[in-house]
XYZ file of C-alpha atoms in Angstrom:
713
model
C 16.080 -37.494 -27.918
C 18.505 -36.722 -25.114
C 17.019 -36.078 -21.695
C 17.345 -32.704 -20.005
C 19.564 -34.189 -17.326
C 21.896 -35.645 -19.918
C 21.910 -32.363 -21.784
C 22.834 -30.165 -18.839
C 25.159 -32.466 -16.894
C 25.129 -30.010 -14.038
C 27.074 -30.721 -10.879
C 28.198 -28.462 -8.082
C 31.224 -29.085 -5.908
C 32.993 -26.830 -3.460
C 33.898 -23.641 -5.296
C 33.383 -25.209 -8.742
C 30.477 -25.513 -11.146
C 30.168 -27.547 -14.320
C 27.733 -26.705 -17.063
C 28.061 -28.778 -20.250
C 25.828 -28.000 -23.192
C 27.172 -30.967 -25.184
C 27.689 -28.805 -28.241
C 24.653 -26.757 -29.277
C 23.118 -24.744 -26.406
C 19.867 -24.575 -28.367
C 19.295 -28.309 -28.309
C 15.505 -28.862 -28.696
C 15.299 -30.562 -25.319
C 16.329 -27.348 -23.587
C 14.648 -24.821 -25.824
C 11.264 -26.530 -25.463
C 11.115 -25.538 -21.781
C 8.702 -22.700 -21.100
C 9.823 -19.833 -18.896
C 8.590 -21.323 -15.628
C 10.252 -24.659 -16.386
C 13.513 -22.970 -17.313
C 13.659 -20.848 -14.148
C 12.639 -23.875 -12.074
C 15.364 -26.027 -13.643
C 18.047 -23.379 -13.116
C 16.967 -22.745 -9.518
C 16.801 -26.459 -8.669
C 20.216 -27.307 -10.122
C 21.993 -24.446 -8.367
C 20.005 -24.333 -5.105
C 18.743 -20.756 -5.407
C 15.157 -19.455 -5.010
C 13.236 -19.545 -8.285
C 11.190 -16.422 -7.551
C 14.351 -14.447 -6.809
C 15.786 -15.383 -10.215
C 12.529 -14.394 -11.914
C 12.271 -11.008 -10.204
C 15.928 -10.202 -10.902
C 15.392 -11.007 -14.586
C 12.372 -8.676 -14.703
C 14.366 -5.787 -13.258
C 17.379 -6.488 -15.461
C 15.781 -7.092 -18.873
C 11.954 -6.963 -18.606
C 12.051 -10.489 -20.110
C 12.769 -8.753 -23.424
C 16.548 -8.529 -23.853
C 18.157 -6.516 -26.610
C 19.659 -9.602 -28.300
C 16.258 -10.319 -29.860
C 16.903 -7.245 -32.010
C 20.531 -7.491 -33.214
C 20.119 -4.600 -35.655
C 19.956 -2.174 -32.730
C 22.547 -0.969 -30.278
C 21.490 0.463 -26.949
C 23.803 2.842 -25.138
C 21.597 4.195 -22.325
C 22.661 1.446 -19.951
C 25.907 -0.255 -19.071
C 26.633 -3.233 -21.367
C 24.515 -6.196 -20.277
C 23.246 -9.365 -21.887
C 20.210 -11.592 -21.803
C 17.285 -12.156 -19.528
C 19.552 -11.880 -16.477
C 21.212 -8.655 -17.678
C 24.713 -10.024 -17.124
C 27.657 -7.666 -17.576
C 30.712 -8.720 -19.642
C 32.605 -9.244 -16.368
C 29.848 -11.492 -15.029
C 29.759 -13.437 -18.303
C 33.532 -14.000 -18.094
C 33.248 -15.159 -14.466
C 30.509 -17.679 -15.297
C 32.511 -18.896 -18.305
C 35.477 -19.492 -15.984
C 33.275 -21.294 -13.450
C 31.491 -23.501 -15.977
C 33.602 -23.784 -19.115
C 30.576 -22.714 -21.172
C 31.209 -20.532 -24.275
C 30.691 -16.815 -23.618
C 28.743 -16.333 -26.856
C 26.085 -18.809 -25.723
C 25.921 -17.271 -22.238
C 25.390 -13.839 -23.772
C 23.045 -14.502 -26.642
C 20.679 -17.377 -25.817
C 17.811 -17.459 -23.330
C 18.518 -20.899 -21.869
C 22.258 -20.688 -21.062
C 21.862 -17.065 -19.953
C 19.280 -17.971 -17.296
C 21.474 -20.900 -16.251
C 24.416 -18.489 -16.022
C 22.369 -16.177 -13.780
C 21.695 -19.070 -11.420
C 25.395 -20.036 -11.420
C 26.438 -16.470 -10.578
C 23.782 -16.111 -7.870
C 24.903 -19.401 -6.266
C 28.549 -18.360 -6.503
C 27.909 -15.024 -4.768
C 25.764 -16.722 -2.140
C 28.556 -19.202 -1.353
C 31.127 -16.413 -1.169
C 29.104 -13.822 0.779
C 26.171 -15.435 2.591
C 26.528 -19.241 2.584
C 23.572 -19.673 4.950
C 21.094 -17.990 2.612
C 18.293 -20.548 2.040
C 17.799 -22.213 -1.333
C 13.997 -22.486 -1.243
C 12.908 -18.978 -0.218
C 14.144 -15.407 0.126
C 14.938 -13.951 3.522
C 17.215 -11.221 4.832
C 20.325 -13.348 4.248
C 19.973 -12.758 0.495
C 20.331 -8.982 0.930
C 24.178 -8.800 0.750
C 24.126 -11.122 -2.288
C 21.828 -8.720 -4.155
C 23.881 -5.636 -3.327
C 27.009 -7.449 -4.520
C 25.338 -8.626 -7.742
C 24.485 -5.131 -9.024
C 28.004 -3.655 -8.681
C 27.050 -0.196 -9.997
C 30.061 1.492 -8.406
C 28.068 3.537 -5.868
C 26.705 1.971 -2.719
C 23.345 3.784 -2.784
C 22.696 2.567 -6.347
C 23.441 -1.034 -5.344
C 21.181 -0.771 -2.299
C 18.384 0.969 -4.188
C 18.398 -1.738 -6.886
C 18.314 -4.476 -4.221
C 15.451 -2.644 -2.488
C 13.470 -2.609 -5.761
C 13.983 -6.374 -6.146
C 12.839 -6.910 -2.561
C 9.887 -4.535 -3.147
C 8.689 -6.700 -6.044
C 8.950 -9.809 -3.883
C 7.043 -8.084 -1.062
C 4.295 -6.741 -3.336
C 4.150 -9.691 -5.741
C 4.741 -9.678 -9.474
C 2.659 -10.539 -12.526
C 4.390 -9.600 -15.771
C 4.353 -10.860 -19.345
C 7.398 -11.914 -21.348
C 7.661 -11.100 -25.036
C 6.556 -14.653 -25.868
C 3.239 -14.032 -24.088
C 3.997 -16.213 -21.048
C 3.122 -14.763 -17.645
C 5.496 -14.754 -14.689
C 3.427 -14.679 -11.478
C 4.881 -14.371 -7.962
C 2.764 -14.156 -4.811
C 3.517 -11.347 -2.311
C 5.131 -12.171 1.005
C 6.693 -10.611 4.097
C 10.488 -10.755 4.353
C 11.321 -10.553 8.033
C 14.545 -8.947 9.165
C 15.015 -6.495 6.294
C 14.525 -3.579 8.675
C 17.721 -4.645 10.454
C 20.100 -4.477 7.474
C 22.566 -1.612 7.061
C 20.757 0.219 4.292
C 22.260 3.113 2.343
C 19.286 5.219 1.302
C 19.217 7.162 -1.989
C 20.052 10.870 -1.723
C 16.809 12.835 -1.383
C 17.835 16.315 -0.219
C 19.739 18.548 -2.608
C 22.900 20.533 -1.986
C 23.501 24.098 -3.140
C 24.931 23.008 -6.504
C 21.920 20.777 -7.225
C 19.425 23.477 -6.228
C 21.091 25.890 -8.650
C 20.778 23.422 -11.552
C 18.076 24.359 -14.032
C 15.470 21.618 -14.149
C 12.294 19.943 -12.981
C 11.282 21.120 -9.487
C 9.539 17.816 -8.646
C 12.528 15.529 -9.256
C 13.517 13.158 -6.472
C 17.172 14.176 -6.793
C 19.862 15.609 -9.040
C 22.777 13.252 -9.671
C 25.097 14.772 -12.240
C 26.156 12.736 -15.252
C 29.941 12.646 -15.667
C 31.292 15.908 -17.049
C 32.799 14.037 -20.013
C 29.313 12.818 -21.049
C 27.714 16.251 -21.504
C 28.566 19.665 -22.897
C 27.332 23.235 -23.132
C 24.188 23.891 -25.151
C 24.513 26.492 -27.897
C 21.901 29.089 -27.022
C 21.389 27.654 -23.543
C 17.862 26.822 -22.428
C 16.501 29.131 -25.108
C 17.454 26.560 -27.764
C 15.146 23.864 -26.322
C 12.399 23.003 -28.815
C 11.771 19.248 -28.591
C 11.372 16.415 -26.072
C 12.786 12.980 -26.939
C 11.258 9.825 -25.399
C 13.748 6.988 -24.736
C 13.821 3.584 -23.058
C 16.917 2.557 -21.097
C 16.857 -1.097 -22.260
C 17.916 -1.984 -18.741
C 17.374 -0.998 -15.127
C 16.838 2.477 -13.694
C 19.895 2.240 -11.464
C 21.984 0.800 -14.286
C 21.199 3.812 -16.488
C 22.070 6.285 -13.718
C 25.316 4.437 -13.064
C 26.209 4.374 -16.775
C 25.640 8.103 -17.269
C 27.955 8.768 -14.301
C 30.665 6.571 -15.869
C 33.316 8.600 -17.712
C 33.747 5.910 -20.374
C 30.087 5.744 -21.479
C 30.025 8.915 -23.653
C 26.258 9.136 -23.205
C 23.734 10.825 -20.907
C 20.154 12.077 -20.699
C 18.564 14.928 -18.805
C 16.122 12.722 -16.879
C 15.757 9.034 -15.927
C 12.369 7.682 -14.737
C 11.739 4.480 -12.793
C 9.076 2.109 -14.117
C 7.605 0.930 -10.803
C 6.700 4.380 -9.463
C 7.864 7.018 -11.960
C 10.550 8.406 -9.637
C 12.566 11.100 -11.462
C 16.326 11.503 -11.262
C 17.755 14.476 -13.158
C 21.308 14.068 -14.463
C 21.988 17.009 -16.782
C 20.824 20.605 -16.344
C 18.211 21.667 -18.862
C 20.475 24.467 -20.085
C 23.196 21.956 -20.966
C 23.449 19.457 -23.806
C 22.953 15.812 -22.821
C 24.379 13.240 -25.255
C 21.323 11.171 -26.057
C 20.271 11.591 -29.702
C 23.388 11.984 -31.888
C 22.974 15.086 -34.071
C 19.746 16.117 -32.342
C 21.135 17.056 -28.951
C 21.288 20.834 -29.050
C 17.545 21.588 -29.226
C 16.219 18.592 -27.273
C 15.542 17.359 -23.746
C 16.103 13.596 -23.325
C 13.854 11.567 -21.009
C 14.964 7.970 -20.373
C 12.295 5.530 -19.152
C 13.393 2.378 -17.336
C 12.677 -0.829 -19.254
C 12.558 -1.918 -22.866
C 10.640 -0.825 -25.929
C 9.867 -4.480 -26.737
C 7.835 -5.276 -23.600
C 4.038 -5.003 -23.589
C 4.249 -4.584 -19.782
C 6.623 -1.645 -20.068
C 4.354 1.374 -19.837
C 2.962 1.273 -16.306
C 0.404 3.910 -15.248
C 2.959 5.261 -12.765
C 5.740 5.910 -15.287
C 3.363 7.327 -17.904
C 1.792 9.687 -15.362
C 5.164 10.855 -14.061
C 6.552 11.289 -17.568
C 3.505 13.257 -18.724
C 3.799 15.585 -15.725
C 7.490 16.141 -16.491
C 6.777 16.808 -20.178
C 3.919 19.161 -19.241
C 6.321 21.191 -17.090
C 8.898 21.230 -19.906
C 6.454 22.397 -22.594
C 5.291 25.222 -20.325
C 8.805 26.184 -19.285
C 10.282 26.241 -22.785
C 7.226 26.967 -24.981
C 7.354 23.577 -26.726
C 4.286 22.743 -28.873
C 2.394 19.623 -27.783
C 2.440 17.630 -31.006
C 4.262 14.741 -32.670
C 6.783 17.069 -34.299
C 8.019 18.361 -30.972
C 7.474 15.379 -28.633
C 9.198 12.572 -30.510
C 10.581 9.068 -30.116
C 14.303 8.414 -30.157
C 13.909 5.963 -33.026
C 12.125 8.592 -35.124
C 14.996 11.081 -35.114
C 18.084 8.867 -34.864
C 20.198 9.645 -37.951
C 21.436 6.867 -40.235
C 25.009 7.644 -39.240
C 24.280 6.356 -35.721
C 23.257 2.928 -34.493
C 19.664 1.911 -35.198
C 17.019 2.569 -32.559
C 13.269 2.061 -32.364
C 12.457 3.275 -28.838
C 10.039 3.959 -27.310
C 8.573 1.196 -29.506
C 5.165 0.106 -30.725
C 3.677 -0.237 -27.225
C 4.111 3.437 -26.332
C 0.598 5.032 -26.229
C 1.333 8.226 -28.130
C -2.227 9.576 -28.371
C -2.998 9.006 -24.700
C 0.388 10.419 -23.695
C -0.063 13.676 -25.616
C -3.564 14.028 -24.148
C -2.099 13.612 -20.653
C 0.619 16.189 -21.337
C -1.938 18.656 -22.679
C -4.221 18.105 -19.690
C -1.462 18.640 -17.119
C -0.051 21.610 -19.033
C -3.524 23.169 -18.989
C -3.833 22.788 -15.240
C -6.194 19.815 -15.371
C -5.893 16.109 -14.706
C -6.418 13.279 -17.219
C -7.704 10.894 -14.545
C -10.724 11.327 -12.233
C -9.850 12.709 -8.830
C -11.056 10.876 -5.691
C -14.440 11.913 -4.335
C -12.928 13.552 -1.257
C -9.351 14.449 -2.155
C -7.046 15.917 0.457
C -6.443 19.644 0.210
C -3.742 19.707 -2.454
C -3.246 20.963 -5.973
C -1.603 17.702 -7.066
C 1.931 19.004 -6.659
C 4.349 17.629 -4.066
C 3.298 18.843 -0.656
C 4.491 18.494 2.913
C 4.984 14.964 4.180
C 5.221 15.009 7.958
C 5.635 12.463 10.727
C 3.148 13.543 13.386
C 4.154 10.629 15.599
C 6.741 9.649 16.477
C 8.995 12.643 15.936
C 12.548 12.330 14.666
C 14.937 11.168 17.378
C 12.174 10.175 19.805
C 12.468 7.215 22.145
C 9.461 4.897 21.897
C 8.472 1.502 23.239
C 7.150 -1.211 20.937
C 4.442 -1.405 19.699
C 3.901 2.261 18.892
C 1.612 4.211 16.582
C 3.006 5.831 13.455
C 0.955 8.781 12.186
C 1.945 10.509 8.931
C 0.294 13.579 7.437
C 0.412 13.636 3.624
C -1.480 15.445 0.859
C -1.506 12.640 -1.705
C -3.548 9.530 -2.528
C -1.606 7.125 -0.348
C 1.758 6.334 1.187
C 4.014 3.334 1.615
C 5.691 2.940 4.988
C 9.217 1.497 4.987
C 11.981 0.686 7.432
C 15.158 0.507 5.376
C 14.383 -1.932 2.533
C 11.527 -3.565 4.506
C 8.087 -2.613 3.195
C 5.983 -2.372 6.354
C 2.693 -1.368 4.668
C 2.227 -0.962 0.914
C -0.984 1.110 0.722
C -2.181 3.526 3.423
C -4.991 5.713 2.079
C -5.962 7.377 5.380
C -5.412 11.111 5.942
C -3.450 11.177 8.152
C -1.999 7.686 7.691
C -1.925 5.371 10.726
C 0.089 2.215 11.374
C 0.778 0.199 14.520
C 4.512 -0.601 14.320
C 6.393 -3.303 16.191
C 10.202 -3.393 16.335
C 12.946 -4.964 18.385
C 14.914 -2.506 20.487
C 17.465 -0.314 18.769
C 17.770 2.585 16.373
C 15.097 2.177 13.667
C 14.434 3.950 10.409
C 10.948 4.960 9.269
C 10.441 6.241 5.729
C 7.151 7.388 4.239
C 6.889 7.529 0.443
C 3.891 9.440 -0.950
C 2.143 8.501 -4.209
C -0.587 9.858 -6.436
C -3.627 7.762 -7.367
C -1.808 6.681 -10.557
C 0.976 5.158 -8.452
C 3.508 7.825 -9.457
C 5.964 8.869 -6.760
C 5.699 12.352 -5.235
C 8.018 12.684 -2.260
C 9.639 10.872 0.656
C 10.397 11.664 4.274
C 12.661 9.662 6.603
C 13.231 9.745 10.367
C 15.088 7.660 12.940
C 13.668 6.644 16.314
C 15.094 4.763 19.277
C 12.995 1.756 20.282
C 13.507 0.925 23.978
C 11.707 -0.616 26.934
C 12.693 2.308 29.176
C 10.533 5.216 28.022
C 9.373 7.441 30.860
C 6.690 10.070 30.618
C 7.779 13.657 31.197
C 6.693 14.836 34.683
C 3.804 17.279 34.658
C 5.094 20.570 36.112
C 1.589 21.580 37.262
C -0.391 18.413 37.893
C -4.140 18.638 38.122
C -6.037 17.111 41.030
C -6.571 13.381 40.728
C -9.541 13.015 38.344
C -12.489 10.817 39.055
C -12.030 7.393 37.412
C -13.901 7.096 34.120
C -15.786 3.997 32.988
C -13.446 1.586 31.194
C -13.734 1.966 27.428
C -14.984 -0.998 25.398
C -12.448 -1.032 22.565
C -12.184 -4.766 21.912
C -12.954 -6.801 18.801
C -14.989 -9.864 19.734
C -14.976 -11.522 16.318
C -15.101 -11.166 12.537
C -17.891 -12.362 10.240
C -16.632 -13.583 6.860
C -19.277 -13.887 4.123
C -18.389 -15.589 0.788
C -19.819 -13.654 -2.178
C -18.778 -16.072 -4.920
C -15.422 -16.986 -6.426
C -12.528 -15.455 -4.497
C -14.556 -12.447 -3.220
C -15.268 -12.218 0.526
C -17.016 -9.653 2.736
C -15.726 -8.853 6.241
C -17.589 -7.259 9.158
C -16.689 -6.999 12.847
C -18.356 -7.497 16.199
C -16.667 -4.707 18.150
C -17.134 -2.698 21.309
C -18.976 0.604 21.262
C -15.796 2.633 21.777
C -14.027 1.227 18.696
C -13.772 4.222 16.353
C -12.504 2.329 13.335
C -11.432 -1.147 12.272
C -8.971 -2.383 9.633
C -8.552 -5.815 8.051
C -5.120 -7.306 7.291
C -4.312 -10.431 5.268
C -0.916 -12.113 5.760
C 0.460 -8.874 7.186
C -0.928 -6.547 4.485
C -3.832 -4.147 4.972
C -6.589 -4.664 2.374
C -9.042 -2.158 0.918
C -12.661 -2.273 -0.217
C -13.125 -3.220 -3.890
C -15.713 -0.508 -4.527
C -14.543 2.475 -2.470
C -10.850 1.870 -1.815
C -11.472 2.521 1.895
C -9.094 0.740 4.263
C -10.915 1.469 7.522
C -14.308 2.455 8.913
C -16.525 2.334 11.980
C -17.653 -1.232 12.789
C -21.331 -0.258 12.727
C -21.355 0.717 9.045
C -18.141 -0.661 7.541
C -18.430 -3.927 5.612
C -15.335 -4.472 3.496
C -15.556 -6.480 0.264
C -12.302 -7.765 -1.194
C -11.421 -9.971 -4.172
C -8.276 -12.028 -3.666
C -5.624 -12.674 -6.311
C -4.115 -15.592 -4.396
C -6.336 -18.282 -2.896
C -6.028 -20.963 -0.232
C -5.388 -20.662 3.512
C -4.814 -17.027 4.577
C -4.216 -15.290 7.898
C -6.816 -12.613 8.758
C -6.232 -9.938 11.408
C -8.815 -7.309 12.377
C -7.351 -4.286 14.173
C -9.347 -1.907 16.378
C -8.496 1.758 17.002
C -10.010 4.242 19.427
C -10.999 7.834 18.714
C -7.437 9.074 19.361
C -6.051 6.735 16.685
C -4.428 4.380 19.208
C -4.382 0.662 18.373
C -6.457 -1.032 21.088
C -7.124 -4.648 20.093
C -6.614 -7.295 17.405
C -8.511 -10.423 16.442
C -6.604 -13.041 14.421
C -8.082 -16.024 12.606
C -7.408 -18.313 9.673
C -9.696 -18.161 6.647
C -10.009 -20.110 3.415
C -10.164 -18.183 0.131
C -11.741 -20.334 -2.606
C -10.598 -20.312 -6.205
C -12.409 -17.895 -8.464
C -14.849 -19.595 -10.806
C -13.931 -18.562 -14.340
C -16.663 -17.176 -16.559
C -17.881 -19.715 -19.106
C -16.383 -19.411 -22.555
C -18.995 -17.743 -24.823
C -17.864 -19.696 -27.915
C -16.544 -23.207 -28.587
C -13.029 -22.658 -27.159
C -11.276 -19.735 -25.396
C -7.507 -19.384 -25.819
C -6.037 -18.815 -22.348
C -2.347 -18.310 -23.212
C 0.034 -18.078 -26.139
C 1.191 -19.962 -28.063
C -2.200 -21.739 -27.977
C -2.752 -25.149 -29.576
C -5.933 -27.170 -29.970
C -7.001 -30.323 -31.775
C -10.487 -30.001 -33.222
C -12.823 -31.781 -35.607
C -15.386 -29.884 -37.680
C -17.220 -33.098 -38.550
C -18.552 -33.263 -34.969
C -19.338 -29.531 -34.677
C -22.997 -28.587 -34.217
C -22.349 -25.069 -35.546
C -22.920 -24.333 -39.246
C -23.875 -20.654 -39.313
C -21.508 -18.979 -41.779
C -21.186 -19.911 -45.462
C -18.831 -17.131 -46.589
C -16.706 -14.304 -45.159
C -16.162 -10.678 -46.160
C -12.396 -11.263 -46.406
C -12.914 -14.032 -49.053
C -16.484 -13.646 -50.393
C -15.943 -15.977 -53.362
C -14.940 -18.991 -51.253
C -17.627 -21.500 -50.257
C -17.251 -22.150 -46.513
C -20.724 -23.627 -46.008
C -19.511 -26.607 -43.989
C -19.492 -26.757 -40.152
C -17.127 -24.473 -38.182
C -15.532 -24.129 -34.759
C -15.042 -20.706 -33.117
C -12.159 -19.654 -30.813
C -12.076 -16.492 -28.676
C -8.710 -14.696 -28.343
C -7.831 -11.821 -25.972
C -4.951 -9.463 -26.841
C -3.510 -7.267 -24.083
C -1.391 -5.098 -26.390
C -0.818 -4.259 -30.031
C 0.262 -7.624 -31.483
C 0.526 -9.626 -34.663
C -1.931 -12.510 -34.311
C -0.646 -15.533 -36.265
C -2.998 -18.478 -36.923
C -2.149 -21.744 -38.671
C -3.959 -25.042 -39.205
C -2.716 -28.526 -40.031
C -5.562 -30.702 -41.360
C -5.583 -34.423 -41.989
C -5.702 -36.203 -45.356
C -9.132 -35.759 -46.939
C -9.904 -32.758 -44.730
C -9.971 -29.164 -45.975
C -10.577 -26.436 -43.424
C -9.655 -22.747 -43.581
C -8.812 -20.204 -40.854
C -10.325 -16.728 -40.442
C -9.688 -13.815 -38.039
C -12.815 -11.815 -37.069
C -13.095 -8.603 -35.066
C -16.592 -9.578 -33.872
C -18.959 -12.536 -34.036
C -19.963 -11.598 -37.556
C -18.703 -13.014 -40.856
C -18.885 -9.445 -42.201
C -16.061 -8.444 -39.822
C -13.393 -10.787 -41.206
C -9.947 -9.141 -41.453
C -7.786 -12.080 -42.566
C -8.259 -15.547 -44.058
C -5.959 -18.365 -45.134
C -6.017 -22.010 -46.173
C -2.981 -23.007 -44.083
C -2.038 -19.826 -42.207
C -3.004 -16.181 -41.830
C -1.989 -13.227 -39.664
C -3.004 -9.673 -38.818
C -1.733 -6.809 -36.634
C -4.424 -6.008 -34.065
C -4.947 -3.555 -31.226
C -5.770 -4.789 -27.695
C -9.202 -6.388 -27.525
C -11.284 -9.517 -28.101
C -11.056 -11.343 -31.449
C -12.362 -14.594 -32.936
C -10.569 -17.269 -34.908
C -12.919 -19.435 -36.971
C -11.941 -22.789 -38.467
C -14.536 -23.434 -41.206
C -15.019 -26.335 -43.613
C -14.436 -25.726 -47.321
C -17.015 -26.975 -49.878
C -15.972 -27.627 -53.497
C -17.821 -26.615 -56.672
C -19.747 -29.930 -56.645
C -21.118 -29.151 -53.193
C -18.934 -31.723 -51.380
C -17.750 -30.626 -47.940
C -14.418 -31.740 -46.434
C -14.889 -31.628 -42.635
C -12.661 -33.487 -40.186
C -9.802 -33.371 -37.725
C -7.166 -30.620 -37.567
C -4.541 -29.090 -35.268
C -4.717 -25.321 -34.682
C -1.886 -23.057 -33.462
C -2.449 -19.435 -32.412
C 0.502 -17.241 -31.440
C 1.330 -13.543 -31.053
C 4.355 -11.527 -32.090
């Protein structure tokens, strides 16, 4: 078999790249790489950061590109191909750079990821040649904004900000083949200094006069050639159609604003936070569902119908709130005849569609819509919610005020009526979760004009509103003179607002408890890990008084971590910090309750029933006439989404074992059985695969060695 190196024959010289597939781009040597190996190979050969490639692929295709479903055409996004979401122009450029066939670059996982790495390296060399190959820093920013090429600067910058947000928060998502892509969070210094074009948030007179959802983030009109008047106006609205964009949020917005697309929708929602952009007035006809446009409202959801990771709590919550407003506004019944999927109503005369797909939780969604439409909430409210009715409320910078001159470090105080806020400076995420009311943060900046943006979120993670100000950071800030100074006061005793140390108590696995030794005048203390503020596992609290605040936190990423405890006085001013290095141990996994637990898919295992000590089940409800009274081996399988579980066994000569799928540890709960292979569609949950030994009519058992394969579709 040819080696990978011989297969790829990748070299890079100044301004030129070679990529030779030696014929078939699906050579077994290349296709046998798992996702991590493929991204690692592409990143290594072209000197680009692997995690950047992986995050870009998630935002472009959700690791579930349309080519896996050639019977469908998707028109809610500009034409793009593969895991890297490459446009036809990008495909042609990579073909020119490499000599690789465009069909392979478009339609196969392996060459498409390689093509993404080639293009990323090419743009880096052209735009930012000093951008590092082994990690992401601010020098990659102009490369990302050039990559997207949506035709409007704010769309390019907003897409790049989303990529950087995923890198700053971390990412753990599942591809359609069941493999996880996991990226640890990190700080990206210098992002606050880039020239960032923020998305439009305020609305002009024309936008305010457009009929539509009052809680949208913005109105950005689809091109006039992609929409038309609605016969009967808003009075004709009778149905809501659920779509998926099959691409990125920004790509869908860009495509609807393109005069050549001939397609649009009323609303587009972002997957990460449910942000809503309206593009067509409700009283007008968006072109989203062929012959079903006149009586419908179209809601596009970022992502793909084929991804089990698609339906985040944030996008479902935001979508349900939007639908609840629509059903109230236009008297739409809340049922499956009036809230429908695009694939359910697409006529045969149009291209095939199946969105929103099998992963869309219809029952839960309709319950959420009904709850919001009735004035309730489908999720428990926090014990002490801020005074708000759940609708967007005022988001105000208490300190500093817009245009103020401040010296670094300075305290940022934001009043907000929601669950929490994120604090940004341009595309730099300063703090991801601030649950305090009001929110506090001690900010440090170099001198100059600096942007501060607060983005407010509900408990579900759905976006509510944003507020942005600019301040001037300088060393020369003078206090205003007091026009009527009081007599010199008597000196007061010096306040004890220091932190003397932090006690770290291991609680088992990767869970630690933190408590502080602090002065009596410390009003509250916060704990930060690697620059991020952490919250208590049980209460969600991010700060408390040292005397009664012990914070317990379970880490996702282990090893050496930087701990900082911050002290604040009664006025909210940051008074002291204590920094130390801690070690977070690996979590100890729970023991497998049966013989073997499948930890990923596809899962393979070599077993031998002749050495099994278990011989409990002699027959199964799914094949009661078959004698399975020989020894068996049990496997536990966890499904995260509706999936087809496929099980097959390859036994040796003289061995006869059968496979069974059980919904519980009972032979009465068998749902599928086969001699060589079996399969069953199953909802999320825990299931058991049993390999049991067959016994013939003479009572002779045939135990022995076998190879088992378990996969999901």
